[in-house]
Tab-separated table of C-alpha atoms in Angstrom:
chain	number	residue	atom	x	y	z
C	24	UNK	CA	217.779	-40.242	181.231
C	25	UNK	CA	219.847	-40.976	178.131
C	26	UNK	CA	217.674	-40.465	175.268
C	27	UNK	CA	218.865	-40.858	171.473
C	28	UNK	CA	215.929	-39.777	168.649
C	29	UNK	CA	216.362	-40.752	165.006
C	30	UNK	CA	215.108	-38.366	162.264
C	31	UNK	CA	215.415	-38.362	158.682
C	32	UNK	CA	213.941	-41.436	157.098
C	33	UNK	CA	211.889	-41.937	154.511
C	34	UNK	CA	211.002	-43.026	150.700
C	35	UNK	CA	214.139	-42.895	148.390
C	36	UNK	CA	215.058	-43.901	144.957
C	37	UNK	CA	217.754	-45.973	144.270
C	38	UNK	CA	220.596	-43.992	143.479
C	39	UNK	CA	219.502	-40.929	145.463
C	40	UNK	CA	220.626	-39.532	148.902
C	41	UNK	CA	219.643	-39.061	152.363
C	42	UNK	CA	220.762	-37.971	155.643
C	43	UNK	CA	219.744	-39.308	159.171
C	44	UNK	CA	220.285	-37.106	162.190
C	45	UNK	CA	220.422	-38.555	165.761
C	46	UNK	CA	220.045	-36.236	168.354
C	47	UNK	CA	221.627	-37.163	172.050
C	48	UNK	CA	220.084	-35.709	175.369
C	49	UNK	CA	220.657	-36.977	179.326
C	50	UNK	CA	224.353	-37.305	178.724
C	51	UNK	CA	227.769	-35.722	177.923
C	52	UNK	CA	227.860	-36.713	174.039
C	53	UNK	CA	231.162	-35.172	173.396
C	54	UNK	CA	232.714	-37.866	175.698
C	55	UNK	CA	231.719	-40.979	173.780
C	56	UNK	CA	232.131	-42.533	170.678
C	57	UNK	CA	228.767	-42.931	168.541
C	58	UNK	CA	227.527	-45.469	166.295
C	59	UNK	CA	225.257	-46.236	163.583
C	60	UNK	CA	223.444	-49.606	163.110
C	61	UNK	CA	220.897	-51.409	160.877
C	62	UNK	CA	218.021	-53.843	160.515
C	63	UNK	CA	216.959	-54.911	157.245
C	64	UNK	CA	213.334	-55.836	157.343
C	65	UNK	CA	212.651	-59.265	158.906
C	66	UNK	CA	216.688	-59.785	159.469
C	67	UNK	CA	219.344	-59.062	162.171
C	68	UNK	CA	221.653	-56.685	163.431
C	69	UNK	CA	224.276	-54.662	161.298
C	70	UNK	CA	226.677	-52.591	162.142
C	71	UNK	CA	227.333	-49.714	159.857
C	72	UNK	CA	229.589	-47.375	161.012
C	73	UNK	CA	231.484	-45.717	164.242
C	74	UNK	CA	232.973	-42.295	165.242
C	75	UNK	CA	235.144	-41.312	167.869
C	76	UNK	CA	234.468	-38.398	169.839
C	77	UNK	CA	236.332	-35.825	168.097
C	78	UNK	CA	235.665	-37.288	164.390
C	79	UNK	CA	239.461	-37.760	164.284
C	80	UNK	CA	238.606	-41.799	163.629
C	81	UNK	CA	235.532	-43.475	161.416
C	82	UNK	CA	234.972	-46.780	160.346
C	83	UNK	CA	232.920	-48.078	158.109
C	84	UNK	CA	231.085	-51.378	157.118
C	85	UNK	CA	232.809	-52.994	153.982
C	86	UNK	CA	228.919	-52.990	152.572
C	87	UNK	CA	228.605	-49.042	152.960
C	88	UNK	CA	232.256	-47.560	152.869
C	89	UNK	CA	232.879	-44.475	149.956
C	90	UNK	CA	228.438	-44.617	149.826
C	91	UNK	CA	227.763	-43.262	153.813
C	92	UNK	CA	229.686	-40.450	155.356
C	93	UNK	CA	229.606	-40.496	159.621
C	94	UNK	CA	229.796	-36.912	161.202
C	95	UNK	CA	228.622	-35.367	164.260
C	96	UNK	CA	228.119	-31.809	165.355
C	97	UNK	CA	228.784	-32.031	169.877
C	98	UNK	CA	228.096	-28.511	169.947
C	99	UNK	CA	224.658	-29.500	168.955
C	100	UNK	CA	224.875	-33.139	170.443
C	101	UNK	CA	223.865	-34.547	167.322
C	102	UNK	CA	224.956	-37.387	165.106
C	103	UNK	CA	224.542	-37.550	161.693
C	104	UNK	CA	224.835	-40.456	158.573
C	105	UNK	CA	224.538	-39.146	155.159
C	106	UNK	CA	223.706	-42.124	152.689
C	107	UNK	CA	224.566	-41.455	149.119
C	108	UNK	CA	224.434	-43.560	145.614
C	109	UNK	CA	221.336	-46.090	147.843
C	110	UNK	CA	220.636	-49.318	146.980
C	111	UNK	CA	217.184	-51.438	147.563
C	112	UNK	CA	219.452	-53.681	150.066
C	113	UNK	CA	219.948	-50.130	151.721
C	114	UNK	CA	216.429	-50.832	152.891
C	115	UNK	CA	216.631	-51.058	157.260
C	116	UNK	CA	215.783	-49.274	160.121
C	117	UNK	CA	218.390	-47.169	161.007
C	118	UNK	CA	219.150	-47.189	164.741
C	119	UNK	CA	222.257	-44.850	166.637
C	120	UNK	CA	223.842	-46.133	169.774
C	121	UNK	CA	226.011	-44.499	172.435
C	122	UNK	CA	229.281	-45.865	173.010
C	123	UNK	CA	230.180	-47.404	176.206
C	124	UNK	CA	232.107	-44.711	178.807
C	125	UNK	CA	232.998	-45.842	182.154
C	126	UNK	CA	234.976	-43.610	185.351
C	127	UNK	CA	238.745	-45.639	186.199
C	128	UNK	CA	238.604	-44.336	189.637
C	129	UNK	CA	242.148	-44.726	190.069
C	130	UNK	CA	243.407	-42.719	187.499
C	131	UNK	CA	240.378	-40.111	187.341
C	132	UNK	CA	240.310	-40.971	183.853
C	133	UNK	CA	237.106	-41.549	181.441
C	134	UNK	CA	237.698	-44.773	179.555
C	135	UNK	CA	236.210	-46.809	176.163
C	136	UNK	CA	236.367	-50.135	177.330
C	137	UNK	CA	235.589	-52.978	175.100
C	138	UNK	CA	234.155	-50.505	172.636
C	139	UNK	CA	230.548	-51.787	172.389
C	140	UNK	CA	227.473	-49.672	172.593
C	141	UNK	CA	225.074	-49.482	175.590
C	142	UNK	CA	221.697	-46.971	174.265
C	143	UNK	CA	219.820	-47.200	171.421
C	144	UNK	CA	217.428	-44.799	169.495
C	145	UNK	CA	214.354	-46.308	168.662
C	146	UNK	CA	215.582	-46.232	165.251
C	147	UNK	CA	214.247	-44.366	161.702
C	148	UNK	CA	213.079	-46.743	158.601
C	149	UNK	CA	214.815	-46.129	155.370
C	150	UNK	CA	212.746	-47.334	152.202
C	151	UNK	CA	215.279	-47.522	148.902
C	152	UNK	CA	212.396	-48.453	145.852
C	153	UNK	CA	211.347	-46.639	142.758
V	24	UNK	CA	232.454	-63.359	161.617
V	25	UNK	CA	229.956	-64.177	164.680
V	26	UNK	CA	228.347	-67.563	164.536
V	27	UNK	CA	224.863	-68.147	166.633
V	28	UNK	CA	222.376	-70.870	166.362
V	29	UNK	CA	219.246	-69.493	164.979
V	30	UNK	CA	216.965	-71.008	167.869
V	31	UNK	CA	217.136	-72.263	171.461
V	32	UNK	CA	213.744	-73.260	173.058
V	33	UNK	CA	213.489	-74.106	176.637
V	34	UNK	CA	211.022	-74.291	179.405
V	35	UNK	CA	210.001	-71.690	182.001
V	36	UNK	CA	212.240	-72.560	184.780
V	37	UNK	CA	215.018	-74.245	182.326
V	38	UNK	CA	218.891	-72.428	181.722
V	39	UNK	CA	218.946	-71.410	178.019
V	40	UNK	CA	222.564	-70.859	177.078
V	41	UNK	CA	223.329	-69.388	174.001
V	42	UNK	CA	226.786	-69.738	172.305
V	43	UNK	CA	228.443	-67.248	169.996
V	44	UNK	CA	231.817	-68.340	168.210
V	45	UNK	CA	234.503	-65.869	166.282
V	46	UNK	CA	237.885	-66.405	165.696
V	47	UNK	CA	239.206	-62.448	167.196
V	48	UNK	CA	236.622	-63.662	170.541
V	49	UNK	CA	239.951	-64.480	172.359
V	50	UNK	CA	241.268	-61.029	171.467
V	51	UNK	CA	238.249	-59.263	171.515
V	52	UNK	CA	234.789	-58.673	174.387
V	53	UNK	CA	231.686	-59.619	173.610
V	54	UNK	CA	228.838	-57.871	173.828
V	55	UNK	CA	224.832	-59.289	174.066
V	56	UNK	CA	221.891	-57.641	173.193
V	57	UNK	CA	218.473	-58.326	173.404
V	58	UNK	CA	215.209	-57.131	170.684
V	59	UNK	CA	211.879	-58.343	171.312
V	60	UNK	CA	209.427	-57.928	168.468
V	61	UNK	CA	209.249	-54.117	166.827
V	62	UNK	CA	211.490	-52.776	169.688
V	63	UNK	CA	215.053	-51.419	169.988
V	64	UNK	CA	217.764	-53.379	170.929
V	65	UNK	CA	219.054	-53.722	174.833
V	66	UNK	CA	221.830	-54.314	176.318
V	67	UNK	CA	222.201	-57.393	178.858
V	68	UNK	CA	225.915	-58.329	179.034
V	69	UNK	CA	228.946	-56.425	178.450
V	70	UNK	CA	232.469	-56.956	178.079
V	71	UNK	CA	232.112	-60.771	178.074
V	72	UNK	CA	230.151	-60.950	181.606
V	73	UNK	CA	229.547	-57.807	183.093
V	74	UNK	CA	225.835	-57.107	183.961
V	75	UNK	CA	224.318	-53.350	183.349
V	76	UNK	CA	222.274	-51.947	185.979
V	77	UNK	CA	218.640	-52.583	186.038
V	78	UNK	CA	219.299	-56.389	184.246
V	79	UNK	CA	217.721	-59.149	186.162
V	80	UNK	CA	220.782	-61.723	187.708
V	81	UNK	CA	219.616	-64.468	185.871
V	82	UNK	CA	221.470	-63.138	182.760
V	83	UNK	CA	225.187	-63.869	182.463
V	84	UNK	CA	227.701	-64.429	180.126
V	85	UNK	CA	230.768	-66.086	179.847
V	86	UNK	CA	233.398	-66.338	177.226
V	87	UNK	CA	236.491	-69.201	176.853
V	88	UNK	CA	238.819	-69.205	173.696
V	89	UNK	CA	236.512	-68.669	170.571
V	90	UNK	CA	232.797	-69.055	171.982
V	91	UNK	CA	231.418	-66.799	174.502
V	92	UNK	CA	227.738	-67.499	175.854
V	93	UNK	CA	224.773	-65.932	177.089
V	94	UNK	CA	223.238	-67.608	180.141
V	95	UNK	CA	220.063	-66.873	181.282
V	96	UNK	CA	219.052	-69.083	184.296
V	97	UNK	CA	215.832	-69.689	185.347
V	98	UNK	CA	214.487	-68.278	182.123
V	99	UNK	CA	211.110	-66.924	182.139
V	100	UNK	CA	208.346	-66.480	179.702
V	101	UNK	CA	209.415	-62.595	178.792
V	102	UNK	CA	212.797	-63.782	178.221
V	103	UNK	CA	211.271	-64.681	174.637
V	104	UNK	CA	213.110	-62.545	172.157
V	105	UNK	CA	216.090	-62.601	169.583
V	106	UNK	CA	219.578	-62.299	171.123
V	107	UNK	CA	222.736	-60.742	169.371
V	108	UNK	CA	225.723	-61.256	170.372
V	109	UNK	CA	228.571	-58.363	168.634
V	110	UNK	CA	232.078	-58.178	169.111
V	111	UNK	CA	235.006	-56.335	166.688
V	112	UNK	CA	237.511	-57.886	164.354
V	113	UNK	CA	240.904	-58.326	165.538
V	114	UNK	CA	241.884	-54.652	165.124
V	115	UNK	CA	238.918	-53.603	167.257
V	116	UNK	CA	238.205	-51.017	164.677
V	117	UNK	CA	235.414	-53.102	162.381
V	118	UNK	CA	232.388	-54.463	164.098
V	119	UNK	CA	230.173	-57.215	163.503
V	120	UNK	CA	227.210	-58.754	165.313
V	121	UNK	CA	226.018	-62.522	165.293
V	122	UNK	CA	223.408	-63.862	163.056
V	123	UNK	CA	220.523	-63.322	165.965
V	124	UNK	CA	219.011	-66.507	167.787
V	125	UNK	CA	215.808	-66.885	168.546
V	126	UNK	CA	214.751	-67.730	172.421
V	127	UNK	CA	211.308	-69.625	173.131
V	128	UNK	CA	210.683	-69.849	176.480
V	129	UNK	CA	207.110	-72.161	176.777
């Protein structure tokens, strides 16, 4: 069973710093890419940031580039997100999702696809206030 | 940019179809999730209209030029929930999801 657990949240001043973790279990992590997403409290879905398997790519949200760094560790099948210089519109629960993976049969190749994101965590709540 | 109405209310028994319109949507998949109240989001449709295992038929999408659309047929009272659709920008490397609509099913 794919499970993905979110750690890390919490109370935070603006201007401070914190790091989520995301650890990955019932699948081989090191074969997708991951992602990080938000919810601001009472509002929708935003995407934050995406890595590729071996870290080689990242991609950030224009809202959170040069603030959040994207890593991962697949020796320990973890994801991480470390948020720097916060804001109060920093405020959301912070979810990671598994990139989509499928099996081409005819070439015995693993594949991206469209790029989207099948599993979520149930997310960790980041509170940016003084 | 992914436009979405903010609500679509229909009947138990009714189709609720849900459009989603971007510019890069003729380029790019779309993907559709679906949150209901203080839960994660799931997965329904894929890669414009691909269904994941374990997601009732009545949910399908569909995409033509810049508007793809979630179809749920024969919608049912725990169909109620918000619906995202997400796709990427034209360079598939920057991501964006839809403003959420709202689905009342009563």
């Amino acid at each position: 069973e794919v499970q993905l657990v979110e750690s890390g949240g919490g109370l935070v001043q603006p201007g401070g710093s914190l790091r989520l973790s995301c650890a990955a279990s019932g699948f081989t992590f090191p074969r997708h890419w991951m992602s990080w997403v938000r919810q601001a409290p009472g509002k929708g879905l935003e995407w934050v940031a995406n890595i590729k398997e071996d870290e080689s790519e990242k991609y950030y949200a224009d809202s959170v580039r040069g603030r959040f760094t994207v890593s991962r560790d697949n020796a320990k099948n973890s994801l991480y997100l470390q948020m720097s210089s916060l804001r109060a519109e920093d405020t959301a629960v912070y979810y990671c999702a598994r990139g989509t993976l499928f099996w081409d049969v005819q070439s015995g190749k693993w594949y991206r696809g469209g790029g989207g994101v099948d599993y979520w965590g149930q997310g960790t709540l980041v509170s940016v206030s003084s | 940019e992914l436009t979405q109405p903010p609500s679509v209310s229909v009947s138990p028994g009714q189709t609720a179809r849900i459009p989603c319109s971007g510019d890069a949507l003729p380029k790019r998949y779309a993907y559709w999730y679906q949150q209901k109240s203080g839960q994660a989001p799931v997965l329904v449709i894929y890669e414009d209209n691909k269904q994941p295992s374990g997601i009732p038929e009545r949910f399908s999408g569909s995409s033509s030029g810049t508007v793809a659309t979630l179809t749920i047929s024969g919608a049912q009272v725990e169909d109620e929930a918000d619906y995202y659709c997400y796709s990427a920008d034209s360079n598939g490397n920057h991501w964006v999801f839809g403003g959420g609509t709202k689905l009342t099913v009563l």
